[in-house]
Short mmCIF file of C-alpha atoms in Angstrom, two decimals:
data_model
loop_
_atom_site.label_atom_id
_atom_site.label_comp_id
_atom_site.label_asym_id
_atom_site.label_seq_id
_atom_site.Cartn_x
_atom_site.Cartn_y
_atom_site.Cartn_z
CA MET A 1 0.03 18.60 7.81
CA ARG A 2 3.18 18.53 6.11
CA PRO A 3 4.29 21.25 3.81
CA LEU A 4 3.31 21.22 0.27
CA LEU A 5 6.48 20.93 -1.95
CA PRO A 6 5.21 22.69 -5.06
CA LEU A 7 4.03 25.67 -2.88
CA LEU A 8 7.35 25.68 -1.25
CA LEU A 9 9.25 25.88 -4.69
CA LEU A 10 7.25 28.81 -5.41
CA LEU A 11 7.73 30.59 -2.09
CA PHE A 12 11.52 30.02 -2.56
CA ALA A 13 11.75 30.94 -5.95
CA ALA A 14 10.37 34.19 -4.89
CA THR A 15 12.59 34.72 -2.03
CA PRO A 16 15.74 36.95 -2.45
CA LEU A 17 17.56 34.96 0.38
CA THR A 18 17.05 31.64 -1.65
CA ALA A 19 19.13 32.97 -4.45
CA THR A 20 21.82 34.59 -2.58
CA LEU A 21 22.26 31.99 -0.23
CA LEU A 22 22.28 29.15 -2.69
CA SER A 23 24.53 30.96 -4.92
CA CYS A 24 27.08 31.41 -1.97
CA LEU A 25 26.87 27.53 -1.24
CA HIS A 26 27.09 26.44 -4.83
CA ALA A 27 30.17 28.70 -5.21
CA ALA A 28 31.75 26.73 -2.42
CA SER A 29 31.04 23.65 -4.02
CA ILE A 30 29.25 22.27 -1.10
CA PRO A 31 26.86 19.29 -2.07
CA LEU A 32 23.26 20.30 -1.57
CA SER A 33 19.82 19.00 -1.69
CA THR A 34 17.02 21.65 -2.25
CA PRO A 35 13.32 21.36 -2.75
CA SER A 36 14.00 20.80 -6.55
CA SER A 37 16.26 17.70 -5.58
CA PRO A 38 15.10 14.30 -5.87
CA SER A 39 16.67 13.51 -2.49
CA TYR A 40 14.75 16.30 -0.67
CA PRO A 41 11.74 14.51 0.56
CA SER A 42 13.60 11.88 2.18
CA LEU A 43 16.42 14.10 3.78
CA SER A 44 13.77 16.56 4.88
CA THR A 45 11.56 13.80 6.52
CA PRO A 46 12.22 13.59 10.33
CA TYR A 47 12.63 10.52 12.40
CA ASN A 48 9.46 11.42 14.38
CA LEU A 49 6.87 11.89 11.76
CA ARG A 50 4.81 13.96 14.20
CA THR A 51 7.18 16.97 13.84
CA PRO A 52 7.50 17.69 10.11
CA PRO A 53 9.62 21.06 9.73
CA SER A 54 7.72 24.06 9.19
CA PRO A 55 8.75 25.96 7.30
CA ALA A 56 10.99 23.37 5.50
CA PRO A 57 14.64 24.05 5.23
CA LEU A 58 15.93 26.13 2.33
CA ALA A 59 18.55 23.50 1.64
CA ILE A 60 20.10 20.48 3.24
CA ALA A 61 23.92 20.76 2.81
CA LEU A 62 25.69 17.24 2.87
CA PRO A 63 29.37 18.36 3.51
CA HIS A 64 32.27 16.04 3.08
CA THR A 65 34.87 18.18 4.91
CA ARG A 66 35.44 20.73 7.64
CA THR A 67 36.17 23.25 5.00
CA HIS A 68 32.75 22.72 3.31
CA ILE A 69 31.16 23.44 7.00
CA ALA A 70 33.21 26.40 7.36
CA ALA A 71 32.18 27.73 4.14
CA ALA A 72 28.50 27.05 4.76
CA LEU A 73 28.67 28.89 8.22
CA HIS A 74 30.18 31.83 6.29
CA CYS A 75 27.56 31.82 3.50
CA ALA A 76 24.80 31.83 6.57
CA THR A 77 26.35 34.71 8.36
CA LEU A 78 26.80 36.68 5.18
CA HIS A 79 23.25 36.15 4.14
CA ALA A 80 21.65 36.19 7.82
CA ALA A 81 20.38 32.77 7.69
CA THR A 82 20.12 30.29 10.59
CA VAL A 83 21.90 26.97 10.70
CA SER A 84 21.09 23.72 12.48
CA VAL A 85 23.04 20.37 12.50
CA ARG A 86 22.12 16.84 11.97
CA SER A 87 24.40 13.92 12.87
CA GLY A 88 21.79 11.04 13.48
CA GLY A 89 18.70 12.91 13.12
CA HIS A 90 16.96 10.80 16.08
CA SER A 91 15.81 14.44 17.53
CA TYR A 92 12.43 13.71 19.36
CA ALA A 93 11.23 16.85 17.94
CA ALA A 94 13.28 17.28 14.70
CA PHE A 95 15.07 20.24 15.92
CA SER A 96 17.98 19.31 13.83
CA LEU A 97 15.76 20.26 10.73
CA SER A 98 14.39 23.60 12.19
CA ALA A 99 16.81 26.20 10.59
CA THR A 100 17.13 27.77 7.01
CA LEU A 101 20.20 25.78 6.29
CA ILE A 102 20.67 22.30 7.53
CA LEU A 103 24.24 20.52 7.79
CA ASP A 104 23.66 16.84 7.63
CA LEU A 105 26.95 15.08 8.91
CA ARG A 106 26.41 11.55 7.45
CA HIS A 107 29.64 11.73 5.57
CA PHE A 108 31.75 12.33 8.47
CA ARG A 109 32.52 8.62 9.14
CA THR A 110 35.73 8.31 10.79
CA LEU A 111 35.83 5.44 13.31
CA ALA A 112 39.44 4.92 14.25
CA PRO A 113 39.98 3.23 17.72
CA ALA A 114 43.68 3.19 18.89
CA PRO A 115 44.95 -0.28 19.74
CA THR A 116 47.43 0.97 22.35
CA PRO A 117 47.18 3.14 25.53
CA PRO A 118 45.48 5.27 26.36
CA TYR A 119 43.06 3.49 24.10
CA LEU A 120 41.30 6.73 22.72
CA ALA A 121 38.92 6.39 19.69
CA THR A 122 38.11 9.07 17.15
CA ILE A 123 34.62 8.71 15.89
CA GLY A 124 33.02 10.98 13.14
CA ALA A 125 29.76 12.74 13.78
CA GLY A 126 27.89 10.85 10.87
CA ARG A 127 28.54 7.42 12.85
CA ARG A 128 25.73 5.74 15.00
CA LEU A 129 25.75 3.80 18.19
CA GLY A 130 25.53 0.41 16.52
CA ASP A 131 28.44 1.19 14.18
CA VAL A 132 30.51 2.20 17.23
CA ALA A 133 29.76 -0.56 19.38
CA THR A 134 30.60 -3.05 16.55
CA ALA A 135 34.01 -1.49 15.63
CA LEU A 136 35.32 -0.90 19.15
CA HIS A 137 34.40 -4.57 20.33
CA ALA A 138 36.38 -5.71 17.25
CA VAL A 139 39.48 -4.49 19.09
CA GLY A 140 38.33 -5.42 22.63
CA ARG A 141 36.99 -1.92 23.72
CA ALA A 142 33.79 -0.23 24.47
CA ILE A 143 32.22 3.02 25.58
CA PRO A 144 29.04 3.82 27.43
CA HIS A 145 26.06 4.70 25.11
CA GLY A 146 22.26 4.27 24.85
CA LEU A 147 20.42 1.16 23.64
CA CYS A 148 19.10 2.12 20.16
CA PRO A 149 21.57 1.24 17.46
CA GLY A 150 20.47 3.97 15.08
CA VAL A 151 20.94 6.96 17.23
CA GLY A 152 23.79 9.26 16.11
CA LEU A 153 26.90 9.33 18.61
CA ALA A 154 27.35 13.16 18.31
CA GLY A 155 23.92 14.51 19.25
CA HIS A 156 23.61 11.56 21.99
CA ALA A 157 27.02 12.26 23.50
CA LEU A 158 26.97 16.09 23.44
CA HIS A 159 23.61 15.83 25.52
CA GLY A 160 24.59 13.09 28.11
CA GLY A 161 24.19 9.62 26.43
CA PHE A 162 22.95 7.09 29.27
CA GLY A 163 23.00 3.29 28.72
CA TYR A 164 23.11 0.28 30.51
CA THR A 165 27.02 0.50 31.20
CA SER A 166 26.62 3.98 32.40
CA ARG A 167 26.73 3.28 36.10
CA MET A 168 30.23 1.81 35.65
CA TRP A 169 31.59 4.20 33.30
CA GLY A 170 29.27 7.28 33.18
CA THR A 171 27.66 8.82 30.00
CA SER A 172 28.95 8.98 26.54
CA LEU A 173 29.30 12.66 27.14
CA ASP A 174 31.90 11.70 30.27
CA ALA A 175 33.85 9.94 27.77
CA ILE A 176 34.72 12.75 25.63
CA ARG A 177 38.56 13.74 25.71
CA SER A 178 38.59 16.24 22.58
CA LEU A 179 36.09 17.78 19.91
CA ASP A 180 36.89 18.61 16.45
CA VAL A 181 34.55 21.67 15.77
CA VAL A 182 33.81 24.34 13.44
CA LEU A 183 32.63 27.35 15.20
CA PRO A 184 30.03 29.73 13.92
CA ASN A 185 32.64 32.15 12.98
CA SER A 186 33.99 29.24 10.55
CA THR A 187 37.06 28.79 12.65
CA LEU A 188 38.41 25.36 12.99
CA ALA A 189 39.38 24.16 16.44
CA THR A 190 40.18 21.20 18.53
CA VAL A 191 38.44 21.77 21.80
CA THR A 192 39.66 20.09 24.90
CA ALA A 193 39.48 20.97 28.69
CA ALA A 194 43.03 22.41 28.54
CA SER A 195 42.65 24.50 25.36
CA HIS A 196 39.25 25.80 25.48
CA PRO A 197 37.93 25.33 28.88
CA ASP A 198 34.77 27.07 28.68
CA LEU A 199 33.96 25.71 25.19
CA PHE A 200 34.60 22.25 26.22
CA TRP A 201 32.25 22.62 29.20
CA ALA A 202 29.60 24.22 27.02
CA LEU A 203 29.83 21.78 24.19
CA ARG A 204 29.29 18.70 26.42
CA GLY A 205 25.66 19.34 27.35
CA ALA A 206 24.48 21.93 25.01
CA GLY A 207 26.48 21.11 21.95
CA GLU A 208 24.16 22.40 19.28
CA SER A 209 24.51 26.04 20.55
CA PHE A 210 28.08 26.29 20.39
CA GLY A 211 29.58 24.62 17.28
CA VAL A 212 29.52 22.07 14.49
CA VAL A 213 31.06 19.06 16.16
CA THR A 214 32.47 16.82 13.24
CA ALA A 215 34.38 14.37 15.36
CA LEU A 216 34.70 13.08 18.95
CA THR A 217 37.85 11.62 20.52
CA VAL A 218 36.55 9.29 23.51
CA ALA A 219 38.22 7.28 26.09
CA THR A 220 37.42 3.72 25.87
CA HIS A 221 37.14 0.82 28.20
CA PRO A 222 37.83 -3.00 27.94
CA ALA A 223 34.90 -4.44 26.64
CA PRO A 224 32.93 -6.82 29.04
CA GLN A 225 32.89 -10.58 28.10
CA GLY A 226 29.24 -10.53 28.35
CA ALA A 227 26.34 -9.41 30.46
CA VAL A 228 23.55 -11.31 32.39
CA VAL A 229 20.30 -9.76 30.79
CA TRP A 230 17.51 -10.22 33.45
CA ASN A 231 13.93 -9.13 33.90
CA CYS A 232 11.14 -9.73 36.61
CA SER A 233 7.37 -9.84 36.48
CA PHE A 234 4.89 -9.55 39.12
CA PRO A 235 1.54 -11.54 38.68
CA SER A 236 -0.14 -10.55 41.57
CA ALA A 237 0.96 -6.96 41.71
CA THR A 238 -2.07 -5.51 39.76
CA THR A 239 -3.09 -2.66 41.86
CA PRO A 240 -1.58 0.84 42.12
CA ALA A 241 -0.49 0.19 45.81
CA ALA A 242 0.97 -3.10 44.99
CA ARG A 243 3.09 -1.77 42.19
CA ALA A 244 4.19 1.13 44.51
CA ARG A 245 5.25 -1.36 47.04
CA VAL A 246 7.30 -3.37 44.28
CA PHE A 247 9.13 -0.18 43.28
CA ALA A 248 9.70 1.05 46.80
CA VAL A 249 11.39 -2.26 47.49
CA LEU A 250 13.39 -1.82 44.33
CA GLN A 251 14.57 1.43 45.05
CA ASN A 252 15.55 1.00 48.72
CA TRP A 253 17.44 -2.01 47.85
CA ALA A 254 19.12 -0.48 44.54
CA LEU A 255 20.37 2.61 46.34
CA ALA A 256 21.62 0.69 49.19
CA HIS A 257 23.25 -2.37 47.41
CA ALA A 258 23.25 -2.07 43.74
CA PRO A 259 26.92 -2.09 42.45
CA PRO A 260 27.87 0.12 39.61
CA GLU A 261 27.96 -3.16 37.15
CA LEU A 262 24.22 -3.54 37.80
CA ALA A 263 21.71 -1.62 35.33
CA VAL A 264 18.11 -1.38 36.75
CA ARG A 265 15.10 -0.32 34.63
CA MET A 266 11.26 -0.19 35.47
CA LEU A 267 8.67 -0.35 32.55
CA VAL A 268 4.96 0.44 33.25
CA VAL A 269 2.19 0.26 30.54
CA PRO A 270 -1.09 1.04 31.74
CA PRO A 271 -3.76 -1.70 32.49
CA ARG A 272 -5.22 -1.50 28.79
CA VAL A 273 -2.30 -3.33 27.83
CA ASP A 274 -0.88 -3.91 31.08
CA ALA A 275 2.92 -4.38 31.34
CA PHE A 276 4.90 -3.90 34.46
CA ILE A 277 8.51 -5.32 34.35
CA VAL A 278 11.74 -4.59 36.30
CA SER A 279 14.77 -5.42 34.02
CA GLY A 280 18.25 -4.40 33.36
CA ALA A 281 21.94 -6.18 32.79
CA TYR A 282 24.64 -7.06 35.08
CA TRP A 283 28.12 -6.85 33.63
CA GLY A 284 29.66 -10.06 35.30
CA PRO A 285 29.32 -13.69 35.76
CA ALA A 286 25.79 -15.30 36.16
CA ALA A 287 26.86 -16.91 39.63
CA ALA A 288 27.70 -13.37 41.09
CA PHE A 289 24.42 -11.81 39.48
CA ASP A 290 22.35 -14.83 41.18
CA THR A 291 24.01 -14.16 44.50
CA LEU A 292 23.48 -10.30 44.24
CA ILE A 293 19.84 -10.26 43.32
CA ALA A 294 18.67 -13.12 45.90
CA PRO A 295 18.06 -10.64 48.69
CA LEU A 296 15.88 -8.38 46.29
CA LEU A 297 13.93 -11.35 45.13
CA ALA A 298 13.15 -12.41 48.73
CA LEU A 299 11.86 -8.87 49.21
CA TRP A 300 9.31 -9.12 46.51
CA PRO A 301 6.07 -11.07 45.93
CA LYS A 302 6.24 -14.65 46.40
CA ASP A 303 5.03 -15.23 42.94
CA THR A 304 7.65 -12.90 41.37
CA VAL A 305 8.78 -14.44 37.95
CA ALA A 306 12.55 -13.79 37.54
CA ARG A 307 14.16 -14.49 34.26
CA SER A 308 17.93 -14.07 33.24
CA ALA A 309 20.35 -15.22 30.31
CA GLU A 310 24.06 -14.92 30.00
CA LEU A 311 24.98 -13.26 26.78
CA PRO A 312 28.21 -12.23 24.97
CA TYR A 313 28.62 -8.53 24.81
CA LEU A 314 27.26 -7.92 21.14
CA ALA A 315 24.45 -10.42 21.70
CA ALA A 316 23.27 -8.47 24.80
CA LEU A 317 23.36 -5.26 22.95
CA ARG A 318 21.34 -6.78 20.43
CA SER A 319 18.77 -8.01 22.92
CA PHE A 320 18.26 -4.54 24.31
CA THR A 321 16.90 -3.64 20.92
CA ASN A 322 14.86 -6.93 20.29
CA GLY A 323 17.52 -8.31 17.86
CA GLU A 324 17.89 -5.01 15.59
CA ALA A 325 21.30 -5.23 13.82
CA LEU A 326 24.01 -3.13 15.15
CA PRO A 327 25.70 -1.74 12.18
CA GLN A 328 23.62 0.92 10.50
CA PRO A 329 23.11 2.27 6.83
CA VAL A 330 24.27 5.78 5.97
CA ASP A 331 21.10 6.42 4.60
CA TYR A 332 19.03 5.60 7.60
CA ASP A 333 15.35 5.83 6.96
CA ARG A 334 13.59 4.51 9.82
CA HIS A 335 10.62 6.45 11.32
CA ASP A 336 8.22 6.65 14.16
CA LEU A 337 5.50 9.02 15.21
CA PHE A 338 5.33 9.83 18.99
CA PHE A 339 5.32 12.52 21.68
CA ALA A 340 7.83 12.18 24.78
CA LYS A 341 8.27 14.06 27.94
CA SER A 342 10.56 13.21 30.74
CA LEU A 343 11.58 13.52 34.27
CA THR A 344 14.86 13.74 36.38
CA TYR A 345 15.12 13.69 40.08
CA PRO A 346 18.27 14.21 42.15
CA ARG A 347 17.26 11.97 45.02
CA ALA A 348 15.19 8.96 45.87
CA LEU A 349 11.97 9.11 44.23
CA PRO A 350 9.11 10.27 46.85
CA ALA A 351 6.42 7.50 47.74
CA GLU A 352 3.70 10.03 47.14
CA ALA A 353 5.12 10.73 43.58
CA VAL A 354 5.26 7.04 42.59
CA GLY A 355 1.82 6.39 44.18
CA GLY A 356 0.40 9.47 42.42
CA PHE A 357 1.75 8.12 39.08
CA PHE A 358 0.19 4.48 39.61
CA GLU A 359 -3.06 5.93 40.54
CA PHE A 360 -3.11 8.16 37.69
CA MET A 361 -2.39 5.05 35.29
CA GLU A 362 -5.32 2.97 36.78
CA GLU A 363 -7.59 6.00 36.72
CA THR A 364 -7.04 6.96 33.07
CA ALA A 365 -6.44 3.46 31.75
CA ALA A 366 -9.78 3.56 29.80
CA THR A 367 -9.94 7.08 28.83
CA ALA A 368 -6.51 7.96 27.62
CA PRO A 369 -6.31 9.57 24.37
CA VAL A 370 -2.98 8.03 23.55
CA GLY A 371 -1.18 4.81 24.03
CA VAL A 372 1.43 5.48 26.98
CA TYR A 373 4.46 3.54 28.52
CA VAL A 374 6.97 4.99 31.11
CA VAL A 375 10.60 3.78 31.73
CA PHE A 376 12.27 4.55 34.93
CA ASP A 377 16.16 4.21 34.68
CA LEU A 378 18.32 4.24 37.72
CA TYR A 379 21.02 6.72 37.01
CA ASP A 380 23.23 7.29 40.28
CA LEU A 381 26.29 7.91 38.12
CA PRO A 382 29.97 8.22 39.11
CA LYS A 383 31.11 11.64 39.32
CA PRO A 384 32.71 12.86 36.12
CA ALA A 385 36.36 13.75 36.47
CA VAL A 386 35.53 17.09 34.36
CA GLY A 387 32.56 19.05 34.77
CA SER A 388 30.20 19.97 31.95
CA SER A 389 26.93 21.73 31.24
CA TYR A 390 24.93 18.24 31.24
CA GLY A 391 22.00 19.23 33.53
CA ALA A 392 21.11 15.61 34.66
CA GLU A 393 24.50 14.34 36.01
CA ASP A 394 23.32 14.52 39.69
CA ALA A 395 20.02 12.63 38.65
CA VAL A 396 19.10 9.61 40.86
CA TRP A 397 16.26 8.48 38.50
CA THR A 398 15.39 9.51 34.93
CA LEU A 399 12.18 8.70 33.64
CA GLN A 400 11.12 8.75 29.91
CA LEU A 401 7.23 9.38 29.37
CA MET A 402 6.41 8.16 25.83
CA SER A 403 3.03 8.27 23.99
CA LEU A 404 1.89 6.92 20.84
CA PRO A 405 -1.18 7.35 18.51
CA TRP A 406 -3.35 4.44 20.14
CA PRO A 407 -3.39 1.52 19.83
CA THR A 408 -0.03 0.77 18.76
CA GLY A 409 1.72 3.68 17.52
CA ALA A 410 2.12 4.52 13.66
CA THR A 411 4.56 3.40 10.94
CA GLU A 412 5.44 6.06 8.06
CA GLY A 413 2.50 7.64 6.55
CA ALA A 414 0.01 6.22 9.08
CA GLY A 415 -1.84 8.17 11.88
CA GLU A 416 -1.88 11.37 13.39
CA TYR A 417 -1.12 12.51 16.74
CA PRO A 418 -4.21 13.65 18.77
CA ASP A 419 -4.10 16.97 20.05
CA ALA A 420 -5.61 15.82 23.46
CA GLY A 421 -2.49 13.93 23.94
CA TYR A 422 -0.60 16.84 24.86
CA GLY A 423 -2.65 17.84 27.88
CA TYR A 424 -2.68 14.25 28.93
CA MET A 425 1.13 14.06 29.00
CA ASP A 426 1.13 17.26 30.95
CA ASP A 427 -1.29 15.57 33.77
CA LEU A 428 0.98 12.54 33.50
CA VAL A 429 3.95 14.83 34.67
CA ARG A 430 1.65 16.23 37.23
CA SER A 431 0.77 12.99 38.59
CA PHE A 432 4.35 12.59 39.61
CA THR A 433 5.12 16.09 40.71
CA GLY A 434 1.85 17.17 42.27
CA ALA A 435 1.90 20.28 40.67
CA SER A 436 -1.47 22.11 40.09
CA GLU A 437 -2.24 23.47 36.49
CA GLY A 438 -2.17 27.06 37.88
CA GLU A 439 1.62 26.19 39.36
CA SER A 440 2.86 25.00 36.19
CA GLY A 441 1.11 24.57 32.81
CA SER A 442 3.52 21.60 31.89
CA GLY A 443 3.68 20.09 35.53
CA TYR A 444 7.27 20.81 36.46
CA VAL A 445 7.89 22.16 39.70
CA GLY A 446 10.51 22.10 42.36
CA ASP A 447 13.51 19.80 42.21
CA TRP A 448 12.04 18.07 39.07
CA GLY A 449 14.00 18.34 35.90
CA ALA A 450 14.04 17.08 32.51
CA TYR A 451 16.51 15.15 30.12
CA VAL A 452 17.33 17.00 26.91
CA ASN A 453 18.13 13.84 24.91
CA TYR A 454 14.16 13.40 25.42
CA VAL A 455 13.65 16.67 23.97
CA ASP A 456 9.92 18.16 24.67
CA ASP A 457 8.90 20.69 21.58
CA THR A 458 5.89 21.90 23.83
CA LEU A 459 8.28 23.49 26.36
CA SER A 460 8.93 27.34 26.08
CA PRO A 461 12.69 28.15 25.46
CA ARG A 462 12.78 29.59 28.98
CA GLU A 463 11.17 26.58 30.67
CA ALA A 464 13.32 23.95 28.61
CA HIS A 465 16.64 26.16 29.74
CA ARG A 466 15.74 25.75 33.35
CA LEU A 467 14.62 22.16 33.27
CA TYR A 468 17.57 20.84 31.26
CA TYR A 469 20.39 22.96 32.71
CA GLY A 470 19.41 24.30 35.86
CA GLU A 471 21.75 26.86 37.43
CA LYS A 472 24.20 25.98 34.87
CA TYR A 473 22.32 28.11 32.28
CA GLY A 474 23.49 31.61 33.23
CA ARG A 475 27.06 30.41 32.33
CA LEU A 476 25.81 28.73 29.29
CA LEU A 477 24.24 31.91 28.08
CA ARG A 478 27.38 34.06 28.76
CA ILE A 479 29.48 31.51 26.65
CA ARG A 480 26.91 31.67 23.90
CA ARG A 481 27.02 35.40 23.27
CA LYS A 482 30.82 35.30 23.06
CA VAL A 483 30.97 32.34 20.58
CA ASP A 484 27.96 32.90 18.41
CA PRO A 485 26.80 36.39 19.00
CA ARG A 486 24.64 36.59 15.81
CA GLY A 487 22.83 33.41 16.65
CA VAL A 488 23.76 31.56 13.56
CA LEU A 489 23.39 28.30 15.06
CA TRP A 490 19.64 28.11 15.84
CA GLY A 491 16.93 25.67 17.33
CA PRO A 492 13.76 26.38 19.09
CA GLN A 493 15.29 25.57 22.41
CA ASN A 494 19.07 26.64 21.91
CA VAL A 495 20.95 28.36 24.48
CA GLY A 496 19.98 32.10 24.04
CA VAL A 497 16.47 31.70 22.26
CA GLY A 498 14.18 33.71 24.29
CA ASP A 499 16.93 35.64 26.01
CA GLU A 500 17.77 37.91 23.21
CA GLU A 501 18.92 41.55 24.38
#
């Protein structure tokens, strides 16, 4: 249930923190939205309607300057309030709305690509991927980033940022050369590998725990002329065993022969809907793609249906989002309702894992309490020049496990996610990992990890830290205790949560 605003107003009016914190923020002339503001209902509504903030934020600040942010952090520290930061607001679990005070960075909209070497671009934290792609392409440049144009660049890049050019160029995170940051103690800093090596390492992977990033300076690449956008379907591969064989052929061929210019994805939707497609993009000419892909097609079933189209760069980006426009409005108001989990694996996926998954899909197709689709992305990324706290940099495959209220998901105000869906999704994870419920309630064991950009709010803080960061977490915790000893920056799975001394 969503919080009732009249009740919240009464609660806030009776809370001493409300008056003191709000007075401090008003004294600093920081633009604010509070529960009595007309803008508050829309500003406090998350992208994922499954996860309304509870309790709702006391205030949402809409700063225009770094000075505003520094003052807001000072007020929060002075009055023992917590702060979370929203750039795009696409958090799968609405963690950017989880604190007492929210810093909404929509007004940080710098987008300044340098037209001369070394072709860096400075991008404000309020910009979204579609904005960035369009502006950079206008000067013949590009960066690696994900497929959804409405996702904010800052949160995306600070936690990885994989897309169809990542096998060539790495993640969005790998493109970062410097960060404009307001630290929890209100200090303004430009953070680079040379000036603040520990902080640069920590921000790139776990940014929300270490500072408020207002702008990112990134290295750009010459924009490709275009891409071959391709997909293959398999009419005769209808059984779990047949689909597992299709994947085994794909994996063996891709790990041996797929060049960095080739993006590879597999989509699986259970038999109730029944979709089984391998797709991707090739950043090169059609003739080269045809030569490259021919040996793979020869290994697949004879009735494999292969389709491809050569598209200009921006048209290719639009095709990945079913034609959605790339430039995005400042007041972004798209919503969905879903629950997601993820899996990462540092080697080729074991045959028993893939087989177990397809068997599970078949066995539960008629009884699943939620609609599901699973996306397999081939990572196998280039080794970054500068290390980071990003935990999935060594992944060979990353899987997104998405569930929606059956049958087709929900639009704003429609439907609720069923409680039975959470247990079903844990079982889906176990179908890959082979874990028993006694070994792991959420299904993760061994070398299986998770991707923080597909954040899972059902994980405990400690399990999230292990799955997202692995052995890097100890260093993250030490840096966090130096940078933000009071825990001003807060989220349910932030570094340090659950590890309080």
